[in-house]
Amino acid sequence: MKHSGLLLILGIIIALIPGAMALNVVTTTSVLWDPVQEIGGEDVNVVYIADPTVCPHLQGDILPGLIQKNAENLEKADLFLAHNASMDIATMQAIEKFRDSNGYGKTTWKVLKPDTVWNTPDTAVELADTVLGWLKAADTTKANAFEERAQAYKEKIMAAGNLTDEEKGLLAKKYAVAIAWQRDSVENWLGINVIDVFAPEFALGGNKTPAKIVDTLKADPQKLYALDLLPGGGKIYVIENMQSGEMAKGIAEALEDMAIYSNRVIFTNFPKSVEGVNSIPDVLKYNKNLILQ
């Protein structure tokens, strides 16, 4: 009986220590890390593995070092979160291999729906709701706390992505050639007129590479000259994605050769990829301000 009493007291003491009973979470990227740490608060310990400045597809050479850096977290994790096999399969496989080789047990993933994006206020809120569901399922005792934090987090997202009527009017007069991964944010959130999109060779059937976009633009320059003369126009933005490399440079240079005033802008999709951009709300503000300012 004495032992039972001591164990009960010990359990109560441990429960009262902040973080003592926290859920240990590993995410592939900082995109998933952000809603987990915001919604989980003191009830989770969370780390991300992939470098947020580099496309998840291109991290093969640096993954071993990133895995070793987070070895302790990979051993004790309760929950593993990923985007999907097409985006971060290399990170997922590296984590599984490390855990298997060390006898840490089976790695079971919670994975987002295919084609999930997060670079608009609405899609970022949807991501938050998905993460909320995962955390509630993993620890039902903290469900109310998770829901309260999720609501506050979603309010931050919507505030960061808010556009005034004046800003909407200004953006509606702008034009862009955008990387495919940013089309939704450029067109449907910011309201900029997208005249074409570009993508790597492996995407969109290889029909939207920068070189092919340049050929298309040069084939009908009068279309672009007309846009440039519209009231409030005067500039075409070439919008690329930091994690995808310098794909848009050739497009911007081609526009300059055609005597069309262009402005190359590099959006980001990942928290922690730029100094001061530490969350998804920060990502939204950063991308928006690149155009507005």
mmCIF file of C-alpha atoms in Angstrom:
data_model
loop_
_atom_site.group_PDB
_atom_site.id
_atom_site.type_symbol
_atom_site.label_atom_id
_atom_site.label_comp_id
_atom_site.label_asym_id
_atom_site.label_seq_id
_atom_site.Cartn_x
_atom_site.Cartn_y
_atom_site.Cartn_z
ATOM 1 C CA MET A 1 0.000 0.000 0.000
ATOM 2 C CA LYS A 2 2.866 2.336 0.826
ATOM 3 C CA HIS A 3 4.330 1.779 -2.603
ATOM 4 C CA SER A 4 0.966 2.489 -4.291
ATOM 5 C CA GLY A 5 0.614 5.720 -2.347
ATOM 6 C CA LEU A 6 4.101 6.836 -3.254
ATOM 7 C CA LEU A 7 3.513 6.059 -6.922
ATOM 8 C CA LEU A 8 0.278 8.039 -6.881
ATOM 9 C CA ILE A 9 1.987 11.052 -5.276
ATOM 10 C CA LEU A 10 4.871 10.792 -7.726
ATOM 11 C CA GLY A 11 2.438 10.696 -10.622
ATOM 12 C CA ILE A 12 0.672 13.827 -9.393
ATOM 13 C CA ILE A 13 3.995 15.657 -8.962
ATOM 14 C CA ILE A 14 5.131 14.715 -12.467
ATOM 15 C CA ALA A 15 1.805 15.823 -13.922
ATOM 16 C CA LEU A 16 2.243 19.242 -12.310
ATOM 17 C CA ILE A 17 5.695 19.785 -13.843
ATOM 18 C CA PRO A 18 5.334 21.827 -17.084
ATOM 19 C CA GLY A 19 6.233 19.700 -20.102
ATOM 20 C CA ALA A 20 6.672 16.524 -18.031
ATOM 21 C CA MET A 21 3.745 14.770 -19.731
ATOM 22 C CA ALA A 22 4.054 16.632 -23.005
ATOM 23 C CA LEU A 23 3.465 14.906 -26.328
ATOM 24 C CA ASN A 24 6.703 14.451 -28.284
ATOM 25 C CA VAL A 25 6.166 15.288 -31.954
ATOM 26 C CA VAL A 26 8.456 15.102 -34.995
ATOM 27 C CA THR A 27 7.470 16.875 -38.214
ATOM 28 C CA THR A 28 9.197 16.667 -41.557
ATOM 29 C CA THR A 29 9.113 20.435 -42.147
ATOM 30 C CA SER A 30 8.704 23.757 -40.361
ATOM 31 C CA VAL A 31 5.309 24.125 -42.055
ATOM 32 C CA LEU A 32 3.878 21.392 -39.827
ATOM 33 C CA TRP A 33 6.047 22.351 -36.863
ATOM 34 C CA ASP A 34 4.463 25.801 -36.627
ATOM 35 C CA PRO A 35 0.805 24.809 -36.069
ATOM 36 C CA VAL A 36 1.891 21.991 -33.743
ATOM 37 C CA GLN A 37 3.867 24.297 -31.478
ATOM 38 C CA GLU A 38 1.176 27.003 -31.596
ATOM 39 C CA ILE A 39 -1.758 24.668 -30.941
ATOM 40 C CA GLY A 40 0.141 22.304 -28.652
ATOM 41 C CA GLY A 41 1.760 24.981 -26.529
ATOM 42 C CA GLU A 42 3.258 23.649 -23.305
ATOM 43 C CA ASP A 43 1.561 20.305 -23.923
ATOM 44 C CA VAL A 44 3.904 19.351 -26.778
ATOM 45 C CA ASN A 45 7.604 19.123 -27.527
ATOM 46 C CA VAL A 46 8.021 19.440 -31.297
ATOM 47 C CA VAL A 47 10.934 19.548 -33.754
ATOM 48 C CA TYR A 48 11.202 19.685 -37.547
ATOM 49 C CA ILE A 49 13.860 17.842 -39.549
ATOM 50 C CA ALA A 50 14.124 19.356 -43.056
ATOM 51 C CA ASP A 51 16.013 22.584 -43.713
ATOM 52 C CA PRO A 52 13.316 25.234 -44.432
ATOM 53 C CA THR A 53 15.510 27.097 -46.927
ATOM 54 C CA VAL A 54 15.774 24.120 -49.295
ATOM 55 C CA CYS A 55 13.096 22.260 -51.243
ATOM 56 C CA PRO A 56 12.285 18.957 -49.449
ATOM 57 C CA HIS A 57 12.966 17.156 -52.735
ATOM 58 C CA LEU A 58 16.602 18.325 -52.712
ATOM 59 C CA GLN A 59 17.791 17.518 -49.184
ATOM 60 C CA GLY A 60 19.415 14.128 -49.735
ATOM 61 C CA ASP A 61 22.976 15.295 -49.041
ATOM 62 C CA ILE A 62 22.154 17.178 -45.845
ATOM 63 C CA LEU A 63 19.603 14.816 -44.310
ATOM 64 C CA PRO A 64 22.138 12.639 -42.402
ATOM 65 C CA GLY A 65 23.379 15.673 -40.484
ATOM 66 C CA LEU A 66 19.835 16.876 -39.786
ATOM 67 C CA ILE A 67 18.885 13.412 -38.540
ATOM 68 C CA GLN A 68 21.869 13.249 -36.168
ATOM 69 C CA LYS A 69 21.051 16.708 -34.852
ATOM 70 C CA ASN A 70 17.621 15.461 -33.805
ATOM 71 C CA ALA A 71 18.574 11.909 -32.807
ATOM 72 C CA GLU A 72 17.215 12.188 -29.254
ATOM 73 C CA ASN A 73 13.865 13.512 -30.465
ATOM 74 C CA LEU A 74 13.569 10.745 -33.041
ATOM 75 C CA GLU A 75 14.013 8.138 -30.334
ATOM 76 C CA LYS A 76 11.273 9.315 -27.977
ATOM 77 C CA ALA A 77 8.700 10.742 -30.407
ATOM 78 C CA ASP A 78 5.044 9.840 -29.918
ATOM 79 C CA LEU A 79 3.756 11.342 -33.149
ATOM 80 C CA PHE A 80 5.245 11.695 -36.654
ATOM 81 C CA LEU A 81 3.721 14.200 -39.086
ATOM 82 C CA ALA A 82 4.446 14.602 -42.810
ATOM 83 C CA HIS A 83 3.069 16.318 -45.899
ATOM 84 C CA ASN A 84 2.941 13.438 -48.363
ATOM 85 C CA ALA A 85 5.170 10.956 -50.097
ATOM 86 C CA SER A 86 5.566 13.096 -53.224
ATOM 87 C CA MET A 87 6.866 16.108 -51.301
ATOM 88 C CA ASP A 88 9.010 14.836 -48.450
ATOM 89 C CA ILE A 89 9.516 11.132 -49.080
ATOM 90 C CA ALA A 90 13.295 11.542 -48.685
ATOM 91 C CA THR A 91 12.897 12.981 -45.182
ATOM 92 C CA MET A 92 10.370 10.327 -44.216
ATOM 93 C CA GLN A 93 12.599 7.505 -45.443
ATOM 94 C CA ALA A 94 15.656 8.935 -43.665
ATOM 95 C CA ILE A 95 13.753 9.093 -40.383
ATOM 96 C CA GLU A 96 12.439 5.553 -40.781
ATOM 97 C CA LYS A 97 15.882 4.194 -41.652
ATOM 98 C CA PHE A 98 17.469 5.868 -38.623
ATOM 99 C CA ARG A 99 14.811 4.582 -36.251
ATOM 100 C CA ASP A 100 14.928 1.071 -37.714
ATOM 101 C CA SER A 101 18.712 0.862 -37.484
ATOM 102 C CA ASN A 102 18.579 1.895 -33.818
ATOM 103 C CA GLY A 103 15.736 -0.411 -32.869
ATOM 104 C CA TYR A 104 13.339 2.398 -31.939
ATOM 105 C CA GLY A 105 10.296 0.617 -33.329
ATOM 106 C CA LYS A 106 7.904 1.201 -36.191
ATOM 107 C CA THR A 107 7.451 4.760 -37.463
ATOM 108 C CA THR A 108 3.781 5.497 -38.145
ATOM 109 C CA TRP A 109 2.981 8.685 -40.035
ATOM 110 C CA LYS A 110 0.066 11.078 -40.014
ATOM 111 C CA VAL A 111 0.020 12.497 -43.540
ATOM 112 C CA LEU A 112 -1.775 15.457 -45.103
ATOM 113 C CA LYS A 113 -4.229 15.044 -47.955
ATOM 114 C CA PRO A 114 -2.640 15.169 -51.433
ATOM 115 C CA ASP A 115 -2.063 18.674 -52.829
ATOM 116 C CA THR A 116 -2.505 20.361 -49.440
ATOM 117 C CA VAL A 117 -1.245 23.953 -49.531
ATOM 118 C CA TRP A 118 -0.888 26.541 -46.784
ATOM 119 C CA ASN A 119 0.197 29.790 -48.442
ATOM 120 C CA THR A 120 -3.141 31.601 -48.258
ATOM 121 C CA PRO A 121 -5.089 32.502 -45.115
ATOM 122 C CA ASP A 122 -7.884 30.023 -45.895
ATOM 123 C CA THR A 123 -5.579 27.096 -46.638
ATOM 124 C CA ALA A 124 -3.417 27.882 -43.591
ATOM 125 C CA VAL A 125 -6.545 27.716 -41.429
ATOM 126 C CA GLU A 126 -7.434 24.353 -42.994
ATOM 127 C CA LEU A 127 -3.948 23.090 -42.130
ATOM 128 C CA ALA A 128 -4.410 24.281 -38.541
ATOM 129 C CA ASP A 129 -7.677 22.342 -38.293
ATOM 130 C CA THR A 130 -5.978 19.185 -39.564
ATOM 131 C CA VAL A 131 -3.169 19.504 -37.028
ATOM 132 C CA LEU A 132 -5.715 20.191 -34.274
ATOM 133 C CA GLY A 133 -7.452 16.923 -35.117
ATOM 134 C CA TRP A 134 -4.182 15.000 -34.970
ATOM 135 C CA LEU A 135 -3.238 16.444 -31.584
ATOM 136 C CA LYS A 136 -6.675 15.836 -30.076
ATOM 137 C CA ALA A 137 -6.585 12.221 -31.239
ATOM 138 C CA ALA A 138 -3.099 11.758 -29.770
ATOM 139 C CA ASP A 139 -3.988 13.241 -26.370
ATOM 140 C CA THR A 140 -7.715 13.511 -25.676
ATOM 141 C CA THR A 141 -7.117 14.884 -22.164
ATOM 142 C CA LYS A 142 -5.790 18.144 -23.635
ATOM 143 C CA ALA A 143 -8.524 18.590 -26.258
ATOM 144 C CA ASN A 144 -9.993 21.778 -24.755
ATOM 145 C CA ALA A 145 -6.607 23.442 -24.432
ATOM 146 C CA PHE A 146 -5.728 22.482 -28.010
ATOM 147 C CA GLU A 147 -8.998 23.938 -29.307
ATOM 148 C CA GLU A 148 -8.500 27.245 -27.466
ATOM 149 C CA ARG A 149 -4.972 27.638 -28.813
ATOM 150 C CA ALA A 150 -6.087 26.640 -32.317
ATOM 151 C CA GLN A 151 -8.706 29.387 -32.337
ATOM 152 C CA ALA A 152 -6.140 31.992 -31.286
ATOM 153 C CA TYR A 153 -3.704 30.707 -33.916
ATOM 154 C CA LYS A 154 -6.299 30.866 -36.688
ATOM 155 C CA GLU A 155 -7.104 34.446 -35.720
ATOM 156 C CA LYS A 156 -3.390 35.275 -36.118
ATOM 157 C CA ILE A 157 -3.434 33.716 -39.586
ATOM 158 C CA MET A 158 -6.454 35.680 -40.751
ATOM 159 C CA ALA A 159 -5.071 38.935 -39.344
ATOM 160 C CA ALA A 160 -1.742 38.383 -41.100
ATOM 161 C CA GLY A 161 -3.412 37.693 -44.427
ATOM 162 C CA ASN A 162 -5.975 40.479 -44.244
ATOM 163 C CA LEU A 163 -6.073 42.951 -47.130
ATOM 164 C CA THR A 164 -7.642 46.384 -46.899
ATOM 165 C CA ASP A 165 -9.932 47.609 -49.669
ATOM 166 C CA GLU A 166 -7.190 49.991 -50.761
ATOM 167 C CA GLU A 167 -4.657 47.147 -50.955
ATOM 168 C CA LYS A 168 -7.091 44.956 -52.891
ATOM 169 C CA GLY A 169 -7.621 47.769 -55.389
ATOM 170 C CA LEU A 170 -3.884 48.244 -55.822
ATOM 171 C CA LEU A 171 -3.158 44.540 -56.245
ATOM 172 C CA ALA A 172 -5.986 44.074 -58.755
ATOM 173 C CA LYS A 173 -4.066 46.354 -61.139
ATOM 174 C CA LYS A 174 -0.901 44.280 -61.000
ATOM 175 C CA TYR A 175 0.206 41.429 -63.271
ATOM 176 C CA ALA A 176 2.470 38.457 -62.660
ATOM 177 C CA VAL A 177 4.143 35.430 -64.114
ATOM 178 C CA ALA A 178 4.205 33.072 -61.107
ATOM 179 C CA ILE A 179 5.669 29.732 -60.206
ATOM 180 C CA ALA A 180 2.939 27.098 -60.109
ATOM 181 C CA TRP A 181 3.359 26.506 -56.361
ATOM 182 C CA GLN A 182 2.465 30.139 -55.670
ATOM 183 C CA ARG A 183 -0.370 30.615 -58.163
ATOM 184 C CA ASP A 184 -3.090 30.137 -55.555
ATOM 185 C CA SER A 185 -1.602 32.727 -53.218
ATOM 186 C CA VAL A 186 -0.867 35.234 -55.994
ATOM 187 C CA GLU A 187 -4.176 34.918 -57.837
ATOM 188 C CA ASN A 188 -6.827 33.847 -55.325
ATOM 189 C CA TRP A 189 -5.542 35.538 -52.162
ATOM 190 C CA LEU A 190 -3.616 38.622 -53.320
ATOM 191 C CA GLY A 191 -5.822 39.114 -56.368
ATOM 192 C CA ILE A 192 -2.973 39.758 -58.803
ATOM 193 C CA ASN A 193 -3.643 38.947 -62.462
ATOM 194 C CA VAL A 194 -1.578 35.862 -63.369
ATOM 195 C CA ILE A 195 -0.779 35.890 -67.079
ATOM 196 C CA ASP A 196 1.188 32.627 -67.003
ATOM 197 C CA VAL A 197 2.822 30.112 -64.655
ATOM 198 C CA PHE A 198 6.137 28.269 -64.746
ATOM 199 C CA ALA A 199 7.381 25.092 -63.092
ATOM 200 C CA PRO A 200 10.303 22.624 -63.118
ATOM 201 C CA GLU A 201 10.645 20.028 -65.858
ATOM 202 C CA PHE A 202 9.091 17.303 -63.676
ATOM 203 C CA ALA A 203 5.839 19.259 -63.153
ATOM 204 C CA LEU A 204 2.900 20.101 -65.426
ATOM 205 C CA GLY A 205 4.079 17.669 -68.070
ATOM 206 C CA GLY A 206 7.255 19.638 -68.656
ATOM 207 C CA ASN A 207 5.246 22.200 -70.641
ATOM 208 C CA LYS A 208 5.789 25.148 -68.302
ATOM 209 C CA THR A 209 9.547 25.321 -67.876
ATOM 210 C CA PRO A 210 11.002 28.853 -67.734
ATOM 211 C CA ALA A 211 12.464 28.420 -71.219
ATOM 212 C CA LYS A 212 9.059 27.550 -72.672
ATOM 213 C CA ILE A 213 7.438 30.466 -70.880
ATOM 214 C CA VAL A 214 10.032 32.806 -72.386
ATOM 215 C CA ASP A 215 9.206 31.438 -75.859
ATOM 216 C CA THR A 216 5.491 32.028 -75.219
ATOM 217 C CA LEU A 217 6.037 35.588 -74.010
ATOM 218 C CA LYS A 218 8.262 36.472 -76.956
ATOM 219 C CA ALA A 219 5.763 34.996 -79.410
ATOM 220 C CA ASP A 220 3.162 37.643 -78.492
ATOM 221 C CA PRO A 221 4.925 40.728 -77.080
ATOM 222 C CA GLN A 222 2.040 43.044 -78.004
ATOM 223 C CA LYS A 223 -0.084 41.334 -75.359
ATOM 224 C CA LEU A 224 2.429 42.341 -72.693
ATOM 225 C CA TYR A 225 2.917 45.851 -74.071
ATOM 226 C CA ALA A 226 -0.845 46.372 -73.836
ATOM 227 C CA LEU A 227 -0.885 45.278 -70.199
ATOM 228 C CA ASP A 228 1.952 47.669 -69.437
ATOM 229 C CA LEU A 229 -0.122 50.599 -70.697
ATOM 230 C CA LEU A 230 -3.157 49.925 -68.508
ATOM 231 C CA PRO A 231 -3.877 52.512 -65.790
ATOM 232 C CA GLY A 232 -2.084 51.475 -62.632
ATOM 233 C CA GLY A 233 0.001 48.916 -64.491
ATOM 234 C CA GLY A 234 3.550 49.629 -65.546
ATOM 235 C CA LYS A 235 5.101 46.522 -64.087
ATOM 236 C CA ILE A 236 4.954 42.759 -64.402
ATOM 237 C CA TYR A 237 6.036 40.758 -61.354
ATOM 238 C CA VAL A 238 7.947 37.529 -61.842
ATOM 239 C CA ILE A 239 7.166 35.569 -58.687
ATOM 240 C CA GLU A 240 9.160 32.509 -57.734
ATOM 241 C CA ASN A 241 9.516 30.324 -54.655
ATOM 242 C CA MET A 242 12.651 30.482 -52.512
ATOM 243 C CA GLN A 243 12.787 26.724 -51.968
ATOM 244 C CA SER A 244 12.624 26.018 -55.724
ATOM 245 C CA GLY A 245 15.871 27.767 -56.660
ATOM 246 C CA GLU A 246 16.449 30.613 -59.099
ATOM 247 C CA MET A 247 14.054 29.455 -61.785
ATOM 248 C CA ALA A 248 12.602 32.855 -62.640
ATOM 249 C CA LYS A 249 15.823 34.709 -63.389
ATOM 250 C CA GLY A 250 15.699 33.906 -67.113
ATOM 251 C CA ILE A 251 12.075 35.031 -67.372
ATOM 252 C CA ALA A 252 12.826 38.390 -65.758
ATOM 253 C CA GLU A 253 15.849 38.879 -68.028
ATOM 254 C CA ALA A 254 13.786 38.026 -71.109
ATOM 255 C CA LEU A 255 11.183 40.641 -70.159
ATOM 256 C CA GLU A 256 13.924 43.224 -69.748
ATOM 257 C CA ASP A 257 15.254 42.325 -73.213
ATOM 258 C CA MET A 258 11.744 43.026 -74.517
ATOM 259 C CA ALA A 259 11.839 46.462 -72.849
ATOM 260 C CA ILE A 260 9.116 45.416 -70.392
ATOM 261 C CA TYR A 261 9.523 46.664 -66.837
ATOM 262 C CA SER A 262 9.520 43.618 -64.565
ATOM 263 C CA ASN A 263 10.212 43.009 -60.907
ATOM 264 C CA ARG A 264 11.474 39.607 -59.754
ATOM 265 C CA VAL A 265 10.053 38.707 -56.347
ATOM 266 C CA ILE A 266 10.956 35.655 -54.266
ATOM 267 C CA PHE A 267 8.156 34.362 -52.031
ATOM 268 C CA THR A 268 8.730 31.735 -49.356
ATOM 269 C CA ASN A 269 6.497 28.861 -48.283
ATOM 270 C CA PHE A 270 8.343 27.856 -45.100
ATOM 271 C CA PRO A 271 8.640 29.398 -41.634
ATOM 272 C CA LYS A 272 12.258 29.811 -40.473
ATOM 273 C CA SER A 273 13.483 30.255 -44.068
ATOM 274 C CA VAL A 274 14.001 34.017 -43.741
ATOM 275 C CA GLU A 275 15.164 36.025 -40.747
ATOM 276 C CA GLY A 276 12.129 37.213 -38.795
ATOM 277 C CA VAL A 277 9.770 34.823 -40.604
ATOM 278 C CA ASN A 278 9.124 32.357 -37.796
ATOM 279 C CA SER A 279 5.552 31.220 -38.395
ATOM 280 C CA ILE A 280 2.962 30.721 -41.116
ATOM 281 C CA PRO A 281 1.366 34.097 -40.251
ATOM 282 C CA ASP A 282 4.834 35.603 -40.736
ATOM 283 C CA VAL A 283 5.083 33.877 -44.142
ATOM 284 C CA LEU A 284 1.802 35.464 -45.223
ATOM 285 C CA LYS A 285 2.864 38.934 -44.066
ATOM 286 C CA TYR A 286 6.291 38.577 -45.681
ATOM 287 C CA ASN A 287 4.948 37.552 -49.085
ATOM 288 C CA LYS A 288 2.218 40.196 -49.052
ATOM 289 C CA ASN A 289 4.630 42.972 -48.137
ATOM 290 C CA LEU A 290 7.063 42.035 -50.898
ATOM 291 C CA ILE A 291 4.393 43.230 -53.338
ATOM 292 C CA LEU A 292 2.776 46.023 -51.341
ATOM 293 C CA GLN A 293 6.005 47.649 -50.225
#
